[in-house]
Coordinates of C-alpha atoms in Angstrom, one line a residue:
Chain A
M1 CA 81.2 117.8 135.8
R2 CA 84.2 116.3 136.6
K3 CA 83.6 112.9 134.6
L4 CA 83.1 114.9 131.5
L5 CA 86.4 117.4 131.6
I6 CA 88.3 114.1 131.8
L7 CA 86.2 113.0 129.3
T8 CA 87.3 115.8 127.3
F9 CA 90.9 115.6 128.5
L10 CA 90.8 111.7 127.4
L11 CA 89.8 112.9 123.7
L12 CA 92.4 115.8 123.3
V13 CA 95.0 113.1 123.8
A14 CA 93.5 110.6 121.7
L15 CA 93.0 113.4 118.6
P16 CA 97.0 113.6 117.4
A17 CA 96.9 109.9 117.7
T18 CA 94.4 109.4 115.4
A19 CA 95.9 111.9 113.0
S20 CA 99.6 110.4 112.6
A21 CA 97.9 107.0 111.8
Q22 CA 98.5 106.8 108.5
A23 CA 95.5 105.6 106.1
T24 CA 95.5 103.8 102.4
R25 CA 93.0 106.2 101.1
T26 CA 92.8 109.7 102.2
W27 CA 90.6 112.6 101.5
V28 CA 90.9 116.1 100.2
S29 CA 87.5 119.0 99.8
G30 CA 87.3 122.3 99.4
V31 CA 86.0 123.2 102.8
G32 CA 88.6 120.6 104.2
D33 CA 90.8 121.5 106.6
D34 CA 94.5 120.2 106.8
A35 CA 94.5 120.0 110.6
N36 CA 92.4 117.0 110.1
P37 CA 93.3 113.8 109.7
C38 CA 92.3 113.3 106.2
S39 CA 89.3 111.3 106.3
R40 CA 86.4 110.8 104.4
T41 CA 84.4 112.7 107.0
A42 CA 87.2 114.8 108.0
P43 CA 89.2 115.8 105.0
C44 CA 92.2 117.8 104.2
K45 CA 92.0 120.9 102.1
T46 CA 95.6 120.4 100.1
W47 CA 97.3 117.3 98.4
A48 CA 100.3 118.7 100.6
G49 CA 98.4 118.5 103.5
A50 CA 97.3 114.8 103.1
Q51 CA 100.8 113.2 101.8
P52 CA 102.2 112.7 105.2
K53 CA 98.6 111.2 106.4
T54 CA 98.7 109.2 103.8
A55 CA 100.5 105.5 103.5
T56 CA 103.3 104.9 100.7
G57 CA 101.5 103.4 98.2
G58 CA 97.9 104.6 99.1
E59 CA 96.0 107.4 97.2
I60 CA 94.4 111.0 98.2
N61 CA 90.5 111.6 96.6
A62 CA 88.7 114.3 96.4
I63 CA 85.3 114.6 97.9
D64 CA 84.1 117.5 96.7
T65 CA 85.3 120.4 93.8
G66 CA 88.1 122.8 94.9
G67 CA 91.5 123.7 94.3
F68 CA 94.1 121.5 96.0
G69 CA 97.6 123.1 95.9
T70 CA 100.6 122.1 94.2
I71 CA 102.6 119.3 96.0
T72 CA 106.2 117.8 96.0
I73 CA 105.4 114.0 95.9
T74 CA 108.1 112.1 98.0
K75 CA 106.9 108.4 97.6
S76 CA 104.3 106.0 95.5
L77 CA 101.4 108.2 95.7
T78 CA 98.2 108.2 93.9
L79 CA 96.3 111.7 93.6
D80 CA 92.6 111.1 92.1
G81 CA 90.3 113.8 91.7
N82 CA 87.9 111.7 89.6
G83 CA 84.3 112.4 90.2
T84 CA 84.6 115.8 90.5
Q85 CA 86.4 119.2 89.3
A86 CA 89.9 119.1 91.3
T87 CA 92.1 121.7 90.2
T88 CA 95.9 122.3 91.2
T89 CA 97.0 126.6 90.4
A90 CA 100.6 127.0 90.1
C91 CA 100.9 130.5 89.0
G92 CA 104.5 131.0 89.7
T93 CA 105.5 127.6 90.9
Q94 CA 105.3 124.1 89.5
G95 CA 102.1 122.2 89.7
V96 CA 103.2 118.6 90.7
L97 CA 107.0 118.0 91.6
V98 CA 108.1 114.4 91.3
N99 CA 111.1 113.5 93.6
A100 CA 110.4 110.2 94.8
P101 CA 112.9 107.1 95.2
T102 CA 113.6 105.5 91.9
N103 CA 111.1 102.5 92.2
A104 CA 108.1 104.6 93.2
K105 CA 105.1 104.3 91.5
V106 CA 103.2 107.5 91.2
A107 CA 99.9 108.3 89.7
L108 CA 97.8 111.3 88.6
R109 CA 94.6 111.4 87.7
D110 CA 91.8 113.3 87.0
F111 CA 92.4 116.5 87.6
R112 CA 93.9 119.8 86.4
I113 CA 96.8 122.0 86.6
N114 CA 96.8 125.7 85.6
G115 CA 100.1 127.5 85.5
C116 CA 98.5 131.2 84.6
R117 CA 100.5 132.0 82.0
D118 CA 98.0 134.3 80.7
S119 CA 98.4 136.2 84.0
A120 CA 101.7 138.0 85.1
N121 CA 103.0 135.3 86.7
P122 CA 102.9 131.9 84.7
G123 CA 104.3 128.8 86.8
L124 CA 107.5 127.0 85.4
N125 CA 106.2 123.3 84.8
G126 CA 103.1 121.6 84.9
V127 CA 104.7 118.1 86.1
R128 CA 108.4 117.7 86.5
V129 CA 109.5 114.2 87.2
L130 CA 112.9 114.1 88.7
S131 CA 112.8 110.9 90.1
A132 CA 110.2 108.1 89.8
G133 CA 110.2 104.4 88.7
V134 CA 106.7 104.9 86.9
V135 CA 104.7 107.7 86.7
R136 CA 101.2 107.4 85.5
I137 CA 99.2 110.1 83.9
D138 CA 95.7 109.9 83.4
N139 CA 92.9 112.3 82.2
L140 CA 94.7 115.7 83.3
R141 CA 94.4 118.8 81.6
V142 CA 97.8 120.9 82.1
Y143 CA 98.0 124.4 80.6
G144 CA 99.7 127.5 80.9
F145 CA 103.1 127.0 81.9
S146 CA 105.8 129.2 80.9
N147 CA 108.4 126.0 80.3
A148 CA 106.4 123.0 79.7
G149 CA 103.3 120.8 80.7
F150 CA 105.5 117.7 81.3
A151 CA 109.3 118.1 82.2
L152 CA 110.6 114.8 82.3
E153 CA 114.2 114.8 83.6
P154 CA 115.1 111.7 85.6
S155 CA 118.8 111.3 86.4
H156 CA 118.5 107.4 87.4
L157 CA 117.9 104.1 84.9
K158 CA 114.4 102.8 83.6
A159 CA 112.6 106.0 84.8
R160 CA 108.8 105.5 82.9
V161 CA 106.4 107.7 82.2
M162 CA 102.9 106.9 80.5
I163 CA 100.6 109.8 79.4
Q164 CA 97.0 108.8 79.0
D165 CA 94.1 110.4 78.1
T166 CA 95.4 114.1 79.0
S167 CA 95.2 117.7 76.9
I168 CA 98.4 119.7 77.3
H169 CA 97.9 123.2 75.7
D170 CA 99.1 126.6 76.1
N171 CA 102.3 125.9 77.2
G172 CA 105.3 128.4 76.5
A173 CA 107.9 125.8 75.5
Y174 CA 107.1 122.3 75.0
G175 CA 104.0 120.4 75.6
I176 CA 106.0 117.3 76.5
F177 CA 110.2 117.8 77.1
A178 CA 111.5 114.1 77.9
R179 CA 115.5 114.5 78.5
P180 CA 116.7 112.5 80.7
S181 CA 119.3 114.1 83.1
T182 CA 122.8 112.5 83.4
G183 CA 122.8 108.8 84.2
G184 CA 119.1 109.0 83.4
N185 CA 117.4 107.3 81.0
L186 CA 114.0 107.5 80.0
R187 CA 110.6 105.6 78.2
T188 CA 107.9 107.4 77.9
S189 CA 104.3 106.9 76.3
V190 CA 101.8 109.0 74.9
V191 CA 98.0 107.7 74.2
N192 CA 95.1 109.4 72.9
T193 CA 95.9 112.7 74.3
S194 CA 95.8 116.2 72.4
I195 CA 99.0 118.5 72.4
D196 CA 98.1 122.2 71.2
D197 CA 99.2 125.7 71.3
N198 CA 102.6 124.9 72.9
G199 CA 105.9 126.1 71.8
N200 CA 107.0 122.9 70.6
G201 CA 104.6 119.4 70.9
I202 CA 107.1 116.9 71.9
L203 CA 111.0 117.2 72.5
S204 CA 112.5 113.6 72.6
S205 CA 116.4 114.2 73.9
S206 CA 119.4 111.9 74.2
A207 CA 121.7 115.0 75.1
Y208 CA 122.5 113.5 79.0
G209 CA 120.8 109.6 78.8
P210 CA 118.9 107.6 76.6
S211 CA 115.0 108.7 75.6
K212 CA 112.4 106.6 73.8
V213 CA 109.0 108.1 73.1
R214 CA 106.3 106.2 71.9
V215 CA 102.5 107.7 70.6
F216 CA 99.7 106.5 69.4
D217 CA 96.2 107.9 68.7
S218 CA 97.3 111.9 70.1
V219 CA 97.0 115.2 68.1
I220 CA 99.7 117.5 67.7
S221 CA 99.1 121.1 66.8
E222 CA 99.4 124.7 66.2
S223 CA 102.9 124.2 67.9
A224 CA 104.7 127.7 68.0
Q225 CA 102.3 130.2 68.8
S226 CA 105.2 131.8 70.5
T227 CA 108.6 132.3 69.0
F228 CA 109.6 129.2 69.9
V229 CA 110.6 126.7 66.9
G230 CA 107.3 125.1 66.5
F231 CA 108.1 121.3 66.1
G232 CA 105.3 119.3 66.8
L233 CA 107.3 116.0 67.2
W234 CA 111.1 116.3 67.6
S235 CA 113.8 113.9 68.3
A236 CA 117.7 115.2 69.4
G237 CA 120.1 112.7 69.4
A238 CA 121.3 109.3 68.7
D239 CA 119.9 107.9 71.4
S240 CA 116.5 109.2 71.0
S241 CA 113.8 107.8 69.5
V242 CA 110.0 108.6 68.9
R243 CA 107.9 105.8 67.7
V244 CA 104.4 107.3 66.2
G245 CA 101.0 105.4 65.0
D246 CA 97.1 106.5 64.3
S247 CA 98.2 110.3 65.3
R248 CA 97.6 113.6 63.6
I249 CA 100.3 116.2 63.3
V250 CA 98.6 119.4 61.9
G251 CA 98.9 123.0 61.8
N252 CA 102.6 123.2 63.3
L253 CA 105.4 124.9 61.8
K254 CA 107.4 121.9 61.1
G255 CA 105.6 118.5 61.8
L256 CA 108.4 116.3 61.9
H257 CA 111.6 117.3 63.3
Q258 CA 115.1 115.3 63.6
S259 CA 118.3 116.9 65.2
D260 CA 121.6 115.1 65.7
S261 CA 120.5 111.7 64.6
G262 CA 117.6 111.3 66.3
T263 CA 115.1 109.0 64.6
M264 CA 111.7 109.0 64.3
L265 CA 109.7 105.9 63.1
S266 CA 106.2 105.4 61.9
Y267 CA 104.1 102.6 63.1
G268 CA 101.5 103.9 59.9
G269 CA 98.3 105.6 60.3
N270 CA 99.6 108.9 60.9
I271 CA 98.2 111.8 59.2
V272 CA 100.9 114.8 59.0
D273 CA 99.8 117.7 57.1
D274 CA 99.0 121.4 56.7
N275 CA 102.3 122.1 58.6
N276 CA 104.3 124.9 56.8
V277 CA 107.0 122.3 56.5
D278 CA 105.7 118.8 57.2
G279 CA 109.0 117.1 57.6
T280 CA 109.6 113.1 57.2
F281 CA 109.7 109.6 59.4
T282 CA 113.2 108.0 59.6
G283 CA 111.8 104.7 59.3
S284 CA 108.6 102.9 59.5
V285 CA 108.1 99.8 60.9
L286 CA 104.9 97.3 59.3
R287 CA 101.9 95.9 61.1
K288 CA 101.3 92.2 61.9
Chain B
M1 CA 60.3 115.8 131.4
S2 CA 58.7 115.7 134.7
Q3 CA 58.0 111.7 134.5
P4 CA 60.1 109.7 136.5
P5 CA 63.0 108.4 135.4
G6 CA 61.9 104.4 136.1
R7 CA 59.0 105.1 133.5
R8 CA 61.3 106.8 131.3
A9 CA 63.6 104.4 131.2
R10 CA 61.3 101.6 130.5
R11 CA 59.5 103.6 127.4
L12 CA 62.9 104.0 126.2
V13 CA 63.2 100.3 126.7
A14 CA 60.0 99.6 125.1
L15 CA 60.7 101.7 121.7
S16 CA 64.4 100.3 121.5
A17 CA 63.1 97.0 121.4
F18 CA 60.1 98.0 118.7
L19 CA 63.1 99.6 116.7
L20 CA 65.0 96.9 116.9
L21 CA 62.2 94.8 115.9
M22 CA 61.4 96.5 112.6
L23 CA 64.9 96.2 111.4
P24 CA 64.8 92.9 110.5
A25 CA 61.5 93.6 108.2
A26 CA 63.4 96.9 106.9
A27 CA 66.5 94.7 105.5
S28 CA 64.8 92.2 104.3
A29 CA 62.8 93.9 101.7
Q30 CA 65.0 93.7 98.9
A31 CA 65.0 96.8 96.2
T32 CA 66.0 96.4 92.8
R33 CA 68.0 99.8 93.2
T34 CA 70.1 100.5 96.2
Y35 CA 72.7 103.0 96.7
V36 CA 75.8 103.3 98.7
S37 CA 77.2 106.4 99.8
G38 CA 80.8 107.2 101.6
V39 CA 79.0 108.8 104.6
G40 CA 76.1 105.7 104.5
D41 CA 75.4 102.6 106.9
D42 CA 74.9 99.4 106.4
V43 CA 72.1 98.9 109.2
N44 CA 70.3 101.5 106.6
P45 CA 68.0 99.7 104.1
C46 CA 70.5 100.9 101.2
S47 CA 67.7 103.2 99.7
R48 CA 68.3 107.1 98.3
T49 CA 67.4 108.4 101.4
A50 CA 69.4 106.3 103.7
P51 CA 72.1 104.8 102.0
C52 CA 74.4 102.1 102.9
K53 CA 78.3 102.6 103.5
T54 CA 79.8 99.2 101.6
W55 CA 78.7 97.4 98.7
A56 CA 79.0 93.6 100.7
G57 CA 76.1 95.5 103.3
A58 CA 73.9 96.5 100.0
I59 CA 74.2 93.4 98.2
S60 CA 71.9 91.4 100.8
K61 CA 69.1 94.5 100.4
T62 CA 69.6 94.2 96.4
A63 CA 66.9 92.0 94.7
A64 CA 68.6 89.4 92.2
G65 CA 69.3 91.0 88.6
G66 CA 68.7 94.7 90.5
E67 CA 71.7 97.2 90.7
M68 CA 74.2 98.9 93.4
N69 CA 74.6 102.5 92.7
A70 CA 76.5 105.3 94.2
I71 CA 75.1 108.5 95.9
D72 CA 78.9 110.2 96.1
S73 CA 82.4 109.4 96.2
G74 CA 83.9 106.6 98.7
G75 CA 85.3 103.5 99.2
F76 CA 82.8 101.5 99.2
G77 CA 84.7 97.9 99.7
A78 CA 85.1 94.5 98.6
V79 CA 82.3 91.6 97.7
T80 CA 81.4 88.6 97.2
V81 CA 78.6 88.2 94.4
T82 CA 76.1 84.9 94.1
K83 CA 73.5 86.5 92.3
S84 CA 73.1 88.7 89.4
I85 CA 73.7 91.9 89.8
T86 CA 75.2 95.1 88.6
I87 CA 77.7 97.1 90.5
D88 CA 77.9 100.7 88.9
G89 CA 80.0 103.3 90.3
N90 CA 79.0 106.0 87.8
G91 CA 79.2 109.9 88.6
H92 CA 81.7 109.4 91.4
H93 CA 84.8 108.4 92.7
S94 CA 83.4 104.6 93.6
S95 CA 86.3 102.4 94.9
I96 CA 87.4 99.3 96.4
L97 CA 90.1 98.9 98.4
A98 CA 90.9 95.4 98.6
C99 CA 94.2 95.4 100.4
G100 CA 94.8 91.5 101.4
T101 CA 92.2 90.1 99.8
N102 CA 90.1 90.4 96.6
G103 CA 88.0 92.9 95.1
V104 CA 85.5 91.2 93.4
V105 CA 84.5 87.4 93.8
V106 CA 81.6 86.0 91.1
N107 CA 80.7 83.1 92.4
S108 CA 77.2 81.4 90.6
A109 CA 77.2 79.4 87.4
T110 CA 73.9 81.3 86.5
A111 CA 74.5 84.7 87.5
K112 CA 75.1 87.9 84.9
V113 CA 77.3 90.0 86.7
T114 CA 78.2 93.2 85.6
V115 CA 81.1 95.8 87.5
R116 CA 81.1 99.4 85.8
D117 CA 82.9 102.5 86.9
V118 CA 84.8 101.4 89.8
A119 CA 88.3 101.8 90.6
I120 CA 89.7 98.7 92.6
N121 CA 92.9 99.0 94.2
G122 CA 94.8 95.9 95.4
C123 CA 97.7 98.0 97.5
R124 CA 100.4 96.4 96.1
N125 CA 102.9 99.9 97.0
A126 CA 101.3 99.8 100.3
G127 CA 103.1 96.8 101.7
S128 CA 99.8 94.4 101.6
P129 CA 98.8 93.3 98.4
G130 CA 95.2 92.1 97.6
F131 CA 95.2 88.6 95.3
N132 CA 92.7 89.4 92.4
G133 CA 91.0 92.3 91.5
I134 CA 88.5 90.6 90.1
R135 CA 88.0 86.8 90.2
A136 CA 85.4 84.7 88.9
I137 CA 85.3 81.1 89.8
A138 CA 81.7 80.5 88.6
A139 CA 79.8 82.7 86.1
K140 CA 77.2 82.5 83.1
S141 CA 78.1 85.6 82.3
L142 CA 80.4 88.6 83.6
R143 CA 80.5 92.5 82.2
V144 CA 83.4 95.0 83.4
E145 CA 83.1 98.7 82.0
D146 CA 84.8 101.5 82.4
V147 CA 86.7 100.0 85.5
R148 CA 90.5 100.5 86.8
I149 CA 91.9 97.5 88.2
M150 CA 95.9 98.1 90.1
G151 CA 98.0 96.6 92.6
F152 CA 97.2 93.3 93.4
S153 CA 99.7 89.8 94.0
I154 CA 98.3 87.5 91.1
A155 CA 96.0 89.1 88.3
G156 CA 93.9 92.2 87.6
I157 CA 91.2 89.7 86.6
A158 CA 91.2 86.3 87.0
L159 CA 88.9 84.4 84.9
E160 CA 88.7 80.7 86.7
P161 CA 85.2 79.3 86.2
S162 CA 84.2 75.8 86.9
N163 CA 81.1 75.9 85.0
A164 CA 80.9 75.8 81.1
N165 CA 80.8 78.0 78.8
A166 CA 81.2 80.8 81.0
R167 CA 81.7 84.3 79.2
V168 CA 83.3 87.7 80.4
R169 CA 83.6 90.9 78.3
V170 CA 85.4 93.8 79.2
H171 CA 85.5 97.0 77.9
R172 CA 87.3 100.2 78.2
T173 CA 89.1 99.2 81.6
R174 CA 92.6 100.0 83.0
V175 CA 94.3 97.0 84.2
H176 CA 98.0 98.2 85.5
D177 CA 100.4 97.4 88.4
N178 CA 99.3 93.7 89.0
G179 CA 102.1 91.0 89.9
E180 CA 101.5 88.1 88.0
Y181 CA 98.9 88.9 84.9
G182 CA 96.7 91.7 83.9
I183 CA 94.5 89.5 82.6
L184 CA 94.3 85.8 83.5
A185 CA 91.7 83.3 81.7
K186 CA 92.0 79.8 82.8
P187 CA 89.0 77.7 83.4
A188 CA 89.0 75.5 86.3
T189 CA 88.3 71.6 86.0
G190 CA 85.2 71.7 84.0
G191 CA 84.9 74.7 82.8
S192 CA 85.0 76.3 79.9
L193 CA 85.5 80.3 79.2
R194 CA 85.1 82.7 76.2
T195 CA 86.5 86.3 76.8
T196 CA 86.5 89.3 74.8
L197 CA 88.6 92.3 75.7
S198 CA 88.3 95.7 73.9
R199 CA 89.6 99.3 74.3
V200 CA 91.6 97.6 77.5
R201 CA 94.7 99.0 78.4
L202 CA 96.9 96.6 80.4
D203 CA 100.6 97.3 81.3
D204 CA 103.1 97.1 84.0
N205 CA 101.8 93.9 84.7
G206 CA 103.9 90.6 85.2
N207 CA 102.2 88.9 81.9
G208 CA 99.6 90.9 79.8
V209 CA 96.9 88.7 78.8
H210 CA 97.3 84.9 79.7
A211 CA 95.1 82.4 77.7
N212 CA 95.3 78.9 79.4
S213 CA 93.7 75.5 78.3
A214 CA 95.2 73.0 81.4
N215 CA 91.7 72.3 82.8
G216 CA 89.3 74.0 80.1
A217 CA 89.4 75.0 76.8
S218 CA 90.1 79.3 76.7
K219 CA 89.1 81.1 73.9
V220 CA 90.2 85.3 74.1
R221 CA 89.4 87.9 71.2
I222 CA 91.3 91.3 72.2
F223 CA 90.6 94.5 70.1
D224 CA 91.7 98.1 70.0
S225 CA 94.0 97.1 73.0
T226 CA 97.2 98.2 74.3
V227 CA 99.7 95.6 76.4
T228 CA 102.3 96.8 77.2
D229 CA 105.3 96.9 79.7
S230 CA 104.7 93.9 80.8
G231 CA 107.3 92.0 83.0
T232 CA 109.1 95.1 84.1
D233 CA 109.7 94.1 87.8
G234 CA 111.1 90.8 86.3
S235 CA 108.3 88.3 85.9
T236 CA 108.6 86.3 82.3
G237 CA 106.8 89.8 80.7
Y238 CA 104.7 88.0 77.8
G239 CA 102.6 90.7 76.6
L240 CA 99.7 87.8 74.8
W241 CA 100.0 84.4 76.0
S242 CA 98.7 81.4 74.5
D243 CA 99.2 78.4 76.5
G244 CA 97.4 74.7 75.6
Q245 CA 95.7 72.6 72.7
T246 CA 92.4 74.4 73.2
A247 CA 93.8 77.7 74.0
S248 CA 93.5 80.7 71.6
I249 CA 94.0 84.7 71.0
R250 CA 92.4 86.6 68.5
A251 CA 94.4 90.0 67.7
G252 CA 92.9 92.8 65.7
D253 CA 94.6 96.4 66.0
N254 CA 96.1 96.2 69.3
R255 CA 99.4 97.5 70.3
I256 CA 101.8 95.0 72.3
T257 CA 105.2 97.2 73.0
G258 CA 107.9 97.1 75.5
N259 CA 107.6 94.2 76.7
V260 CA 109.6 91.5 77.8
Q261 CA 108.5 89.4 74.7
G262 CA 105.3 90.3 73.1
L263 CA 103.6 87.5 71.4
F264 CA 104.2 84.0 73.3
Q265 CA 102.9 80.6 72.5
A266 CA 103.5 77.1 74.7
N267 CA 101.7 73.9 74.5
F268 CA 100.3 74.5 70.8
G269 CA 98.5 77.1 72.1
T270 CA 97.2 79.5 69.0
L271 CA 97.5 83.2 68.0
V272 CA 95.7 84.5 65.2
S273 CA 96.1 88.1 64.0
Y274 CA 93.4 90.2 62.3
G275 CA 95.8 92.6 61.2
G276 CA 96.5 95.8 62.3
N277 CA 98.1 95.1 65.1
I278 CA 101.5 97.1 65.9
V279 CA 104.2 94.5 67.9
D280 CA 107.3 96.4 67.7
D281 CA 110.0 97.2 70.8
N282 CA 109.7 94.5 72.8
D283 CA 112.8 92.9 73.8
T284 CA 111.8 89.9 71.5
D285 CA 108.5 90.6 69.6
G286 CA 107.6 86.8 69.1
I287 CA 105.1 85.7 65.9
F288 CA 101.6 85.1 65.3
T289 CA 100.7 81.4 64.5
S290 CA 98.3 82.1 61.8
S291 CA 96.1 85.5 60.1
V292 CA 92.6 85.8 59.6
A293 CA 92.0 88.4 56.8
R294 CA 89.4 91.1 56.8
K295 CA 86.5 91.1 54.6

C-alpha cells in the first residue's frame, strides 16, 4: 500500500513537468481538455489552450471535429484543421488575431471561422493581422463578420499575407481589408479564392503605408448586399496597386474602382461584366 | 486463482515465449496494403485492425509495389524508401515531422514511388530544421501529388538521382518556406532527370525551381504553377533558374511574381516559354531564352 502511495505521488509530481515541455506538434479534439498536455493521446480542447504547449514554429492539429475557439497568435505557429471539420466561432469578437514578432511565420489552414453575423451579436473580423512576417491562409472559410473577413493592418515593414483556396463571404464591410497602419507596408496575394456577398470585395489602401495586392483565379461577386459602396476591387492611394489575372468580377455595384490615384493592372483573362458599373483597369501587363 | 504462484509464473513465461516466437512470423508476412494510425504501434502487423504507428515501421511489412494508408490523423515520421511503394495519407491529416533530418528519402534506381496527401514539415521555424522534404538519390519514377512540404533548410524536393532516365512528376503540391530551393533538379554523376510540375505552388523559398546539369542532363517542364516570393530571406531569390548546357526549363501558364529575379539562366541553361506566363513585379523580371508557339 505504501509503495502504491509513493508511486502515485511520483506520477503526480511528474505530470506538470510533462505538461510544461513544449511539443513541435500538438493536438486539439472536440472532446479534449486544456488541462491535458495536448498530445495525440491526451489532446487539448482549444487553439488558445494548445498554443502555450506548442513550440515556436510548431503546429496545432485537430484529431476530430470540434469548435476550437478564438485565439491571439503571438509567435510563429500553424493551426491546421486538415482531415476533419475544425471551427472557430467568434460571435461578438475576432476569430484569429495575429500579433506576433515581425519575422514570425503564421499559417492558418483548413478550418472555418464564423462571425455569427446573422445572430444578434456578430464578430468584428475573421482574421486580423497586426504583426507577423508572413501569414499564410489555406482553405479557410471566413464568414459573417460585421467589419472584414480579413483585416490586414500591420504596422511594420515587409509584412506579407497569402490567401489561397479560401471562401470569404457575408462580411459587412470588406472581404479583404488591406491597409497597413502607420510605418507598415504590405504585400498580399489572393489565389483561387471566392469573395462574395461582402460590403466590398477587396480594398487595398495606402492611406498609412504602401499596399500591393495580387489576385489570380479568383471570383469577386455580389459585393454590397448591405449599405456599403459595393466595389469588387478597390485600389485607394498613390502607393496602392492591385494586379489581377484570370479572375471573375461580376455582379458587384461597381467591379473595378480606384480612388486617390490608386492603380489597378490587368494581366488579362479577367471577366469584368454584369456589374451595375464595370469600371476599368488603369493599365495592363503582357504575358510572356 | 488457486494455483500456487510458481506454476502461474511458469505458465506466464511459457506464454510469453510463445508470443515472442509468433511475433516475427506475423511481422515477416508482407501485405499489399498496410495501415498506420496516430494511436498505432509498430509491433503490430500494420493491418486495418492492428495498425502501425509510423511509415518506417509499416514499410518493412508492406510488399514491394504495395501501399501504406492512414486510418486517422497523426504524425507518422520520416522514412527511407528502397522499393516500389505508395505512401497515401488521404482522408486525414497525415503528417511527417522531419526536424533535423530528411522527410522521405527515395533510394532505388528500379523503384516506382508515390507520395500522396501528406504534409511534410521540416520545422524550420522551430530551431532545428530538416534538410530536404523529399530527396531522391536514386529512383526510376517518383510521383508526388497533393503534398505540402515546408520548412526545410535545403530543398522542399531535392532530385539528385545517380541513375539515368529518372522521371519525376509533381502535381497539386505546395512547397514553401524552404531555405535554398523549392525544387532542386540536379542529377548526380551518371544520372539524368526529367521532371514535370503542374499546379504546383512554390513560394517563400530561397529559390523556386533550379534545374542544374553540372553532373547530368536535367529537363524540367512547369505548367499552371505559381512561383512567388523567392529570396525574401536574403537568398539569391530566382524564380526559375536554369543552369548548364543540358539544363532546360519549359514553362506555360505560370505566375512568376514577387521574386528577386523571376527568370534566370547561367552557363547556357535554357528557359523556354509556351506562352501564358505572367512574369511581373519581380525586382528583376528576367527573360526566356526562346519560345514555342501553341498549335
